[in-house]
């Protein structure tokens, strides 16, 4: 069949216009969230918190030092009053019992300088109270049965249900704006090499360690930070914080 060559340019123009129109529709249909930005600072051993509304509180909690003398903080999201362990951020930010973005500290072989080099930190959190209440005992049961380790390969009904409850989560990011720390004198772990190099890009101040004795992991003394949260679109934020409509983050 003979094709009229004069019609080809018009066909291309029409297809291009259609593609641009579809792209515009896809962009317009992108999910919208309530974006909240929080700023603050926290000292070693201290807690920082902010009420998000809807009965939820974002907290930065000190990591218990224990015998290994850990330092740093855990990022958490819990009910008000607290609903206990595990919190809604831990549940939605695997892996469990392993190095994790929600933990800014000298744990799992990280030194203080490695911890600030891993910057920013991304995480997810549950926002549905009913799903959160159901997920907590499921998690604790799996933890008691030692089925939450990275190598467990758990495909149980309980784990499947837990993962399904975590499908609809919100996202967040913490950026370390400044820090005070005592560097560790140990070598960086193989998996932390990139963070060790990146530490120089995070503003920080070196301070003497307690007792003047250096340690392999060092310690974190203080952190100034910015937290960005992408909450559900119709979230009712308290008057103390400002929420703006913005595209949701994965």
CSV table of C-alpha atoms in Angstrom, one decimal:
chain,number,residue,atom,x,y,z
A,1,UNK,CA,0.0,0.0,0.0
A,2,UNK,CA,1.3,3.5,-0.9
A,3,UNK,CA,1.7,5.9,2.0
A,4,UNK,CA,1.2,9.6,1.6
A,5,UNK,CA,4.5,11.0,2.7
A,6,UNK,CA,3.0,14.4,3.3
A,7,UNK,CA,1.0,13.1,6.2
A,8,UNK,CA,4.0,11.7,8.1
A,9,UNK,CA,5.0,15.0,9.8
A,10,UNK,CA,1.5,15.7,10.9
A,11,UNK,CA,1.3,12.2,12.4
A,12,UNK,CA,4.5,12.7,14.3
A,13,UNK,CA,3.3,16.0,15.6
A,14,UNK,CA,0.0,14.4,16.7
A,15,UNK,CA,1.8,11.6,18.5
A,16,UNK,CA,4.2,14.0,20.2
A,17,UNK,CA,1.2,16.1,21.4
A,18,UNK,CA,-0.5,13.0,22.7
A,19,UNK,CA,2.6,11.8,24.6
A,20,UNK,CA,3.0,15.3,26.2
A,21,UNK,CA,-0.7,15.3,27.2
A,22,UNK,CA,-0.5,11.9,28.8
A,23,UNK,CA,2.7,12.9,30.7
A,24,UNK,CA,0.8,15.9,32.0
A,25,UNK,CA,-2.1,13.8,33.2
A,26,UNK,CA,0.3,11.4,34.9
A,27,UNK,CA,2.0,14.3,36.6
A,28,UNK,CA,-1.3,15.8,37.7
A,29,UNK,CA,-2.4,12.4,39.1
A,30,UNK,CA,0.8,12.1,41.2
A,31,UNK,CA,0.0,11.5,44.9
A,32,UNK,CA,-0.1,14.7,47.1
A,33,UNK,CA,1.1,14.7,50.7
A,34,UNK,CA,1.3,17.2,53.6
A,35,UNK,CA,4.9,18.1,53.8
A,36,UNK,CA,6.2,19.1,57.2
A,37,UNK,CA,9.7,20.3,58.0
A,38,UNK,CA,11.1,20.2,61.6
A,39,UNK,CA,14.4,21.5,62.8
A,40,UNK,CA,16.1,21.0,66.1
A,41,UNK,CA,19.2,19.8,68.0
A,42,UNK,CA,19.9,17.1,70.6
A,43,UNK,CA,22.7,16.3,73.0
A,44,UNK,CA,24.0,12.9,73.8
A,45,UNK,CA,21.8,11.1,76.3
A,46,UNK,CA,18.9,13.5,75.7
A,47,UNK,CA,15.5,13.2,73.9
A,48,UNK,CA,14.0,15.5,71.3
A,49,UNK,CA,10.4,15.4,70.2
A,50,UNK,CA,7.7,17.1,68.2
A,51,UNK,CA,3.9,16.5,68.1
A,52,UNK,CA,2.7,15.8,64.6
A,53,UNK,CA,-1.0,15.8,65.3
A,54,UNK,CA,-3.5,12.9,64.9
A,55,UNK,CA,-2.1,11.5,68.1
A,56,UNK,CA,1.4,10.9,66.8
A,57,UNK,CA,4.8,12.1,68.2
A,58,UNK,CA,8.1,12.1,66.4
A,59,UNK,CA,10.9,11.4,68.8
A,60,UNK,CA,14.7,11.2,68.7
A,61,UNK,CA,15.7,9.0,71.5
A,62,UNK,CA,19.2,8.2,72.9
A,63,UNK,CA,20.6,4.8,72.2
A,64,UNK,CA,21.2,2.9,75.5
A,65,UNK,CA,25.0,2.8,75.9
A,66,UNK,CA,25.1,-0.7,77.3
A,67,UNK,CA,28.4,-2.5,77.9
A,68,UNK,CA,29.7,-1.5,74.5
A,69,UNK,CA,29.3,2.2,75.4
A,70,UNK,CA,27.2,3.0,72.3
A,71,UNK,CA,26.4,6.6,71.5
A,72,UNK,CA,23.8,8.2,69.2
A,73,UNK,CA,20.1,8.3,68.7
A,74,UNK,CA,17.2,6.3,67.4
A,75,UNK,CA,14.5,7.9,65.2
A,76,UNK,CA,11.0,6.9,66.3
A,77,UNK,CA,7.4,7.6,65.7
A,78,UNK,CA,5.0,6.7,68.5
A,79,UNK,CA,1.5,7.4,69.8
A,80,UNK,CA,0.7,10.0,72.5
A,81,UNK,CA,0.8,8.6,75.1
A,82,UNK,CA,3.5,6.1,73.9
A,83,UNK,CA,2.3,2.7,72.8
A,84,UNK,CA,5.6,1.0,73.5
A,85,UNK,CA,7.9,-1.2,71.5
A,86,UNK,CA,8.1,-1.4,68.5
A,87,UNK,CA,7.3,2.1,67.3
A,88,UNK,CA,5.7,2.9,64.0
A,89,UNK,CA,9.0,4.0,62.3
A,90,UNK,CA,10.9,0.9,63.3
A,91,UNK,CA,8.1,-1.3,62.0
A,92,UNK,CA,8.1,0.3,58.6
A,93,UNK,CA,11.8,0.7,58.1
A,94,UNK,CA,13.4,-2.8,57.8
A,95,UNK,CA,15.8,-4.5,57.9
A,96,UNK,CA,15.3,-5.5,61.5
A,97,UNK,CA,18.1,-6.4,64.0
A,98,UNK,CA,20.6,-5.0,61.5
A,99,UNK,CA,22.3,-1.7,60.5
A,100,UNK,CA,19.5,0.7,59.6
A,101,UNK,CA,19.0,4.3,58.5
A,102,UNK,CA,16.8,5.0,61.5
A,103,UNK,CA,19.7,4.5,63.9
A,104,UNK,CA,22.3,7.3,64.0
A,105,UNK,CA,24.9,5.9,66.3
A,106,UNK,CA,28.0,3.8,66.9
A,107,UNK,CA,26.2,0.5,66.6
A,108,UNK,CA,26.7,-2.4,64.2
A,109,UNK,CA,30.4,-1.6,63.7
A,110,UNK,CA,30.0,2.1,62.8
A,111,UNK,CA,32.3,4.8,64.1
A,112,UNK,CA,31.0,8.2,65.0
A,113,UNK,CA,32.4,9.7,61.8
A,114,UNK,CA,30.8,7.0,59.8
A,115,UNK,CA,27.5,7.8,61.4
A,116,UNK,CA,27.5,11.4,60.2
A,117,UNK,CA,28.8,10.5,56.8
A,118,UNK,CA,25.7,8.4,56.2
A,119,UNK,CA,23.7,11.6,55.5
A,120,UNK,CA,20.8,12.1,54.9
A,121,UNK,CA,18.8,9.3,56.4
A,122,UNK,CA,15.6,8.1,54.7
A,123,UNK,CA,12.9,6.1,56.5
A,124,UNK,CA,9.2,5.1,56.5
A,125,UNK,CA,6.6,5.1,59.2
A,126,UNK,CA,3.0,3.8,59.8
A,127,UNK,CA,0.3,6.4,60.2
A,128,UNK,CA,-2.8,4.1,60.6
A,129,UNK,CA,-3.4,3.5,64.3
A,130,UNK,CA,-5.4,0.3,63.7
A,131,UNK,CA,-2.6,-1.2,61.5
A,132,UNK,CA,0.0,-0.1,64.0
A,133,UNK,CA,-1.9,-1.8,66.9
A,134,UNK,CA,-2.1,-5.0,64.9
A,135,UNK,CA,1.5,-4.9,63.7
A,136,UNK,CA,3.1,-4.5,67.2
A,137,UNK,CA,2.2,-7.9,68.7
A,138,UNK,CA,3.0,-9.6,65.3
A,139,UNK,CA,6.5,-8.1,65.4
A,140,UNK,CA,7.0,-9.0,69.1
A,141,UNK,CA,5.9,-12.6,68.5
A,142,UNK,CA,8.3,-13.0,65.5
A,143,UNK,CA,11.1,-11.4,67.5
A,144,UNK,CA,10.6,-13.9,70.4
A,145,UNK,CA,10.7,-16.7,67.9
A,146,UNK,CA,14.0,-15.3,66.4
A,147,UNK,CA,12.3,-14.9,63.0
A,148,UNK,CA,13.3,-11.3,62.4
A,149,UNK,CA,17.0,-11.8,61.6
A,150,UNK,CA,18.3,-10.8,58.2
A,151,UNK,CA,19.1,-14.5,57.4
A,152,UNK,CA,15.9,-16.0,58.7
A,153,UNK,CA,14.2,-16.1,55.3
A,154,UNK,CA,10.8,-16.1,57.1
A,155,UNK,CA,7.8,-16.7,54.9
A,156,UNK,CA,5.4,-17.4,57.7
A,157,UNK,CA,1.8,-16.2,57.8
A,158,UNK,CA,2.6,-13.8,60.6
A,159,UNK,CA,5.5,-12.3,58.6
A,160,UNK,CA,3.3,-12.0,55.5
A,161,UNK,CA,0.6,-10.2,57.4
A,162,UNK,CA,3.2,-7.9,59.1
A,163,UNK,CA,4.6,-6.9,55.7
A,164,UNK,CA,1.1,-6.3,54.3
A,165,UNK,CA,0.3,-4.0,57.1
A,166,UNK,CA,3.4,-2.0,56.3
A,167,UNK,CA,2.5,-1.4,52.6
A,168,UNK,CA,0.7,1.9,53.3
A,169,UNK,CA,3.3,4.0,55.0
A,170,UNK,CA,4.5,7.6,54.9
A,171,UNK,CA,8.1,8.6,54.3
A,172,UNK,CA,10.6,10.9,55.9
A,173,UNK,CA,14.2,12.1,55.8
A,174,UNK,CA,16.6,13.4,58.4
A,175,UNK,CA,19.6,15.6,57.3
A,176,UNK,CA,22.4,16.1,59.8
A,177,UNK,CA,23.2,19.8,59.5
A,178,UNK,CA,26.0,19.9,62.1
A,179,UNK,CA,27.5,17.6,64.7
A,180,UNK,CA,30.0,17.4,67.5
A,181,UNK,CA,31.8,14.1,67.9
A,182,UNK,CA,34.9,12.3,69.1
A,183,UNK,CA,36.2,10.3,66.1
A,184,UNK,CA,36.8,6.6,66.6
A,185,UNK,CA,40.4,5.4,66.1
A,186,UNK,CA,39.5,2.0,64.7
A,187,UNK,CA,39.5,1.2,61.0
A,188,UNK,CA,36.1,1.6,59.2
A,189,UNK,CA,34.2,-1.5,58.5
A,190,UNK,CA,34.2,-2.6,54.8
A,191,UNK,CA,30.6,-1.6,54.4
A,192,UNK,CA,31.2,1.8,55.9
A,193,UNK,CA,34.1,2.9,53.7
A,194,UNK,CA,32.0,5.3,51.6
A,195,UNK,CA,30.4,6.9,54.7
A,196,UNK,CA,33.9,7.4,56.2
A,197,UNK,CA,34.9,9.4,53.2
A,198,UNK,CA,31.6,11.3,53.1
A,199,UNK,CA,32.0,12.4,56.7
A,200,UNK,CA,34.0,15.4,55.6
A,201,UNK,CA,31.0,16.7,53.7
A,202,UNK,CA,28.9,16.9,56.8
A,203,UNK,CA,29.6,20.0,58.9
A,204,UNK,CA,31.0,18.9,62.3
A,205,UNK,CA,33.3,19.8,65.2
A,206,UNK,CA,35.8,17.4,66.8
A,207,UNK,CA,35.6,17.4,70.6
A,208,UNK,CA,37.7,15.5,73.3
A,209,UNK,CA,36.2,12.2,74.4
A,210,UNK,CA,35.1,11.6,78.0
A,211,UNK,CA,38.0,10.8,80.2
A,212,UNK,CA,40.4,11.7,77.5
A,213,UNK,CA,40.8,8.1,76.3
A,214,UNK,CA,40.3,7.4,72.6
A,215,UNK,CA,38.1,4.5,71.6
A,216,UNK,CA,37.7,2.4,68.4
A,217,UNK,CA,34.2,3.7,67.7
A,218,UNK,CA,34.4,7.2,69.2
A,219,UNK,CA,31.2,9.0,70.3
A,220,UNK,CA,28.5,11.4,69.2
A,221,UNK,CA,28.0,14.4,71.5
A,222,UNK,CA,25.5,16.6,69.7
A,223,UNK,CA,23.6,16.9,66.5
A,224,UNK,CA,21.6,19.7,64.7
A,225,UNK,CA,19.2,18.4,62.1
A,226,UNK,CA,16.4,19.0,59.7
A,227,UNK,CA,13.6,16.4,59.4
A,228,UNK,CA,11.2,16.4,56.5
A,229,UNK,CA,8.0,14.3,56.7
A,230,UNK,CA,5.5,13.5,53.9
A,231,UNK,CA,2.3,12.9,55.8
A,232,UNK,CA,-1.0,11.8,54.3
A,233,UNK,CA,-2.7,14.6,52.3
A,234,UNK,CA,-5.5,15.5,54.7
A,235,UNK,CA,-3.4,15.2,57.9
A,236,UNK,CA,-4.4,17.7,60.6
A,237,UNK,CA,-1.1,19.2,61.8
A,238,UNK,CA,-1.0,21.2,65.1
A,239,UNK,CA,-0.7,24.9,65.1
A,240,UNK,CA,2.9,24.7,66.2
A,241,UNK,CA,4.1,23.3,62.8
A,242,UNK,CA,3.3,24.2,59.2
A,243,UNK,CA,2.2,21.7,56.6
A,244,UNK,CA,2.3,22.4,52.9
A,245,UNK,CA,0.9,20.4,50.0
A,246,UNK,CA,3.7,18.7,48.0
A,247,UNK,CA,4.2,15.6,45.9
A,248,UNK,CA,4.7,12.5,48.0
A,249,UNK,CA,8.1,10.8,48.3
A,250,UNK,CA,8.7,7.1,48.0
